[in-house]
XYZ file of C-alpha atoms in Angstrom:
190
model
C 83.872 44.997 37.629
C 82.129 47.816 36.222
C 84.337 51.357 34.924
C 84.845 53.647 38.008
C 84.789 57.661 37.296
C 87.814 58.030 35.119
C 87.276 61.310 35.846
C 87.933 61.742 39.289
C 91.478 60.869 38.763
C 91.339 64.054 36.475
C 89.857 66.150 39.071
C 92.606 64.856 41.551
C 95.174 66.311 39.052
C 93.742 69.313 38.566
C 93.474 70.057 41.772
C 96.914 69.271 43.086
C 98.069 71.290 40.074
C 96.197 74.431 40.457
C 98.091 74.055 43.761
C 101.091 73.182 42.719
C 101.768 70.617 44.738
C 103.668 67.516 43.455
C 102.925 64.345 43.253
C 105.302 63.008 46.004
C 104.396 65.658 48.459
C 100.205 64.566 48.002
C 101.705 60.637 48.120
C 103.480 61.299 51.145
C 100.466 63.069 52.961
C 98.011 60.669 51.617
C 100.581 57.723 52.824
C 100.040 56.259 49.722
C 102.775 55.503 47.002
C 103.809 57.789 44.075
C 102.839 54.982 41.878
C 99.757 54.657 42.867
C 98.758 57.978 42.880
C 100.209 58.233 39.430
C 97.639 55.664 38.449
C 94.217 56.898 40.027
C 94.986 60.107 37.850
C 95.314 58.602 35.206
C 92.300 56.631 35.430
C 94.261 53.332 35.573
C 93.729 52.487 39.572
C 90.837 53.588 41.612
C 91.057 54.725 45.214
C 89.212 53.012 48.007
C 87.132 55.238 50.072
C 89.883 55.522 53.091
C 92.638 56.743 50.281
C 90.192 58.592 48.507
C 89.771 60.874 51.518
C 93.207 60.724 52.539
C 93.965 62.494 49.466
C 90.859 65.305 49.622
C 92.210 65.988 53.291
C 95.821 66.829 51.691
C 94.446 68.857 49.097
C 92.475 70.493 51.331
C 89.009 70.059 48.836
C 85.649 68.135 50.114
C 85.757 64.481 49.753
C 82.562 64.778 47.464
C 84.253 67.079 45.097
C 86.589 64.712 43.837
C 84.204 62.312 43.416
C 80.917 64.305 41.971
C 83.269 66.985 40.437
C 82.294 70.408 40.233
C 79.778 71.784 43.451
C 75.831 72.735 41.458
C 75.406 76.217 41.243
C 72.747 77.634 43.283
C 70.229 78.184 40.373
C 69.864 74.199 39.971
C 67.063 72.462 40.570
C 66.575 71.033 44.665
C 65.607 67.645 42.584
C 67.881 65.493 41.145
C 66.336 62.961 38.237
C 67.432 59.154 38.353
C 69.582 60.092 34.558
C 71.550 62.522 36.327
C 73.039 60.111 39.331
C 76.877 60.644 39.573
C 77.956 57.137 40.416
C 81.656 56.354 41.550
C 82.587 52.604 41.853
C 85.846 52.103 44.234
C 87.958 49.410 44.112
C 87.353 46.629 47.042
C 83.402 46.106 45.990
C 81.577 49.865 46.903
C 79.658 51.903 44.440
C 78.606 55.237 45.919
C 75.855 57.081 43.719
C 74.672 60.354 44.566
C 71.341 60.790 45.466
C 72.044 64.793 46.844
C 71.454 67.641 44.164
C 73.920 69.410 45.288
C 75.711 70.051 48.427
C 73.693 72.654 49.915
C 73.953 73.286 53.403
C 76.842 70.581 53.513
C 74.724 68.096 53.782
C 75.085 65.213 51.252
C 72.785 62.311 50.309
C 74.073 58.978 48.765
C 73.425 55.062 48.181
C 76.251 52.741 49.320
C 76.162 49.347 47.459
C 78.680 47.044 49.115
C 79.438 43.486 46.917
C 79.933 40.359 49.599
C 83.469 41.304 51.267
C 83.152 44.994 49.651
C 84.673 47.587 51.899
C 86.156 51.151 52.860
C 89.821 49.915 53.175
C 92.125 47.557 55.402
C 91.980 50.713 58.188
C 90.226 53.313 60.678
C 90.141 56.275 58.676
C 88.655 60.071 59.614
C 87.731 63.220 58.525
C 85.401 66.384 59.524
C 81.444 66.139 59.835
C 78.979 63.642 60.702
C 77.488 60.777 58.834
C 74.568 58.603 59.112
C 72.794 55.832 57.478
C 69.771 53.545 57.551
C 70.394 49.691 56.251
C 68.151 49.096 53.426
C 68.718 45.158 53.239
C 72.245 43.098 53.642
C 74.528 43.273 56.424
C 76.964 46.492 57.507
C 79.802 45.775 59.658
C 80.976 49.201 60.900
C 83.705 49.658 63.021
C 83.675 53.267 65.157
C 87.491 53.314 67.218
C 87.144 50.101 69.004
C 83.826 49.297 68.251
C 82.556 46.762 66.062
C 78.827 46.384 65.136
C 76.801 44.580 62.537
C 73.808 46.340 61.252
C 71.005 44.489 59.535
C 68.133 45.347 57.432
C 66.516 48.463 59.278
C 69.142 49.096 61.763
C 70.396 53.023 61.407
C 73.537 54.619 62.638
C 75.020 58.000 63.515
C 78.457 59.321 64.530
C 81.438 62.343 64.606
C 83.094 61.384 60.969
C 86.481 62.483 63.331
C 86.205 59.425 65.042
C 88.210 56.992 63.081
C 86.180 54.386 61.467
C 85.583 51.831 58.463
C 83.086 49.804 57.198
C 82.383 46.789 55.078
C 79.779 43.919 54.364
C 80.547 40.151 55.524
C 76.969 39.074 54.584
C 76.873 36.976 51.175
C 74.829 39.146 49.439
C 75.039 42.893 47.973
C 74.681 45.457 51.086
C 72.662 48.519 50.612
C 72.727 51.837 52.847
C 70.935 55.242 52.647
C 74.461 57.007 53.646
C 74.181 61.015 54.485
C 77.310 62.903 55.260
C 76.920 66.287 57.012
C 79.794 68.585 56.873
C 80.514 70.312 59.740
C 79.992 74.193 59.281
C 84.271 74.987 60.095
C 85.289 72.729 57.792
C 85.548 71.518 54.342
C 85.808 67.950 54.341
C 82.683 65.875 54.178
């Protein structure tokens, strides 16, 4: 397996520090063990997607800022060069790269990559927004509540990121998806 972003467990830190929150209290709300958490910010565990934005919803940050860091400032360019890709790999087979140049209008842009039996975590997870996707080849199972579908080359979805979902690829090949997350326009979360 490739080197995830060691520095999103950095940004995690930082972030629950310039809080002040401690580490049990973010475990606890992210239901996730101490541990654990200890590890992701130190760079020694990586977070599936469903912890990932566990944790963003108890520090009260965007899901994308813990993984692409810092939000552009407004002066950057509205194109972003292949070179420049921020690229997180996740534990359980998903590498999300960003294809967005920044966050503007909270609408975000990325490429899902799913390895056979890669996948967003064991449960239904949910946050604020709306996200959508086109299949680019592979196979998506997504689940939506009590819902399951499998989406195949071509096949596009859309739906409420509040309803509780998860997603992952039982085809035996690599899974790709043109993923965009919308953020709704009260909220932070993405």
């Amino acid at each position: 397996m490739k080197k995830a972003d060691s520095n999103m467990g950095e940004r995690i830190r930082e972030c629950r520090k310039r809080q002040n929150m401690p580490l049990k209290l973010v475990a606890q709300c992210a239901n996730i063990s101490v541990g654990y958490l200890s590890q992701i910010e130190r760079g020694l565990s990586f977070p599936s997607v469903k912890d990932l934005a566990q944790i963003s919803q108890c520090l009260g940050v965007p899901l994308n800022s813990l993984i692409d860091g810092t939000v552009p400032e407004q002066h950057e360019s509205f194109v972003l060069r292949l070179a420049q890709r921020k690229v997180s790999i996740f534990e359980n087979g998903v590498t999300k790269l960003g294809l967005s140049p920044s966050r503007e209008g909270g609408l975000g842009l990325f490429m899902v990559v799913l390895e056979p039996g890669g996948r967003s975590g064991e449960t239904l997870y949910s946050h604020e927004g709306v996200e959508a996707g086109l299949v680019l080849n592979g196979q998506l199972t997504l689940v939506v509540e009590d819902q399951t579908t499998i989406l195949s080359e071509g096949d596009s979805f859309q739906f409420a990121s509040t309803r509780s979902h998860r997603f992952f690829n039982s085809f035996p090949g690599v899974t790709r998806v043109a993923w965009v997350n919308l953020k709704d326009s009260a909220s932070s979360q993405v």
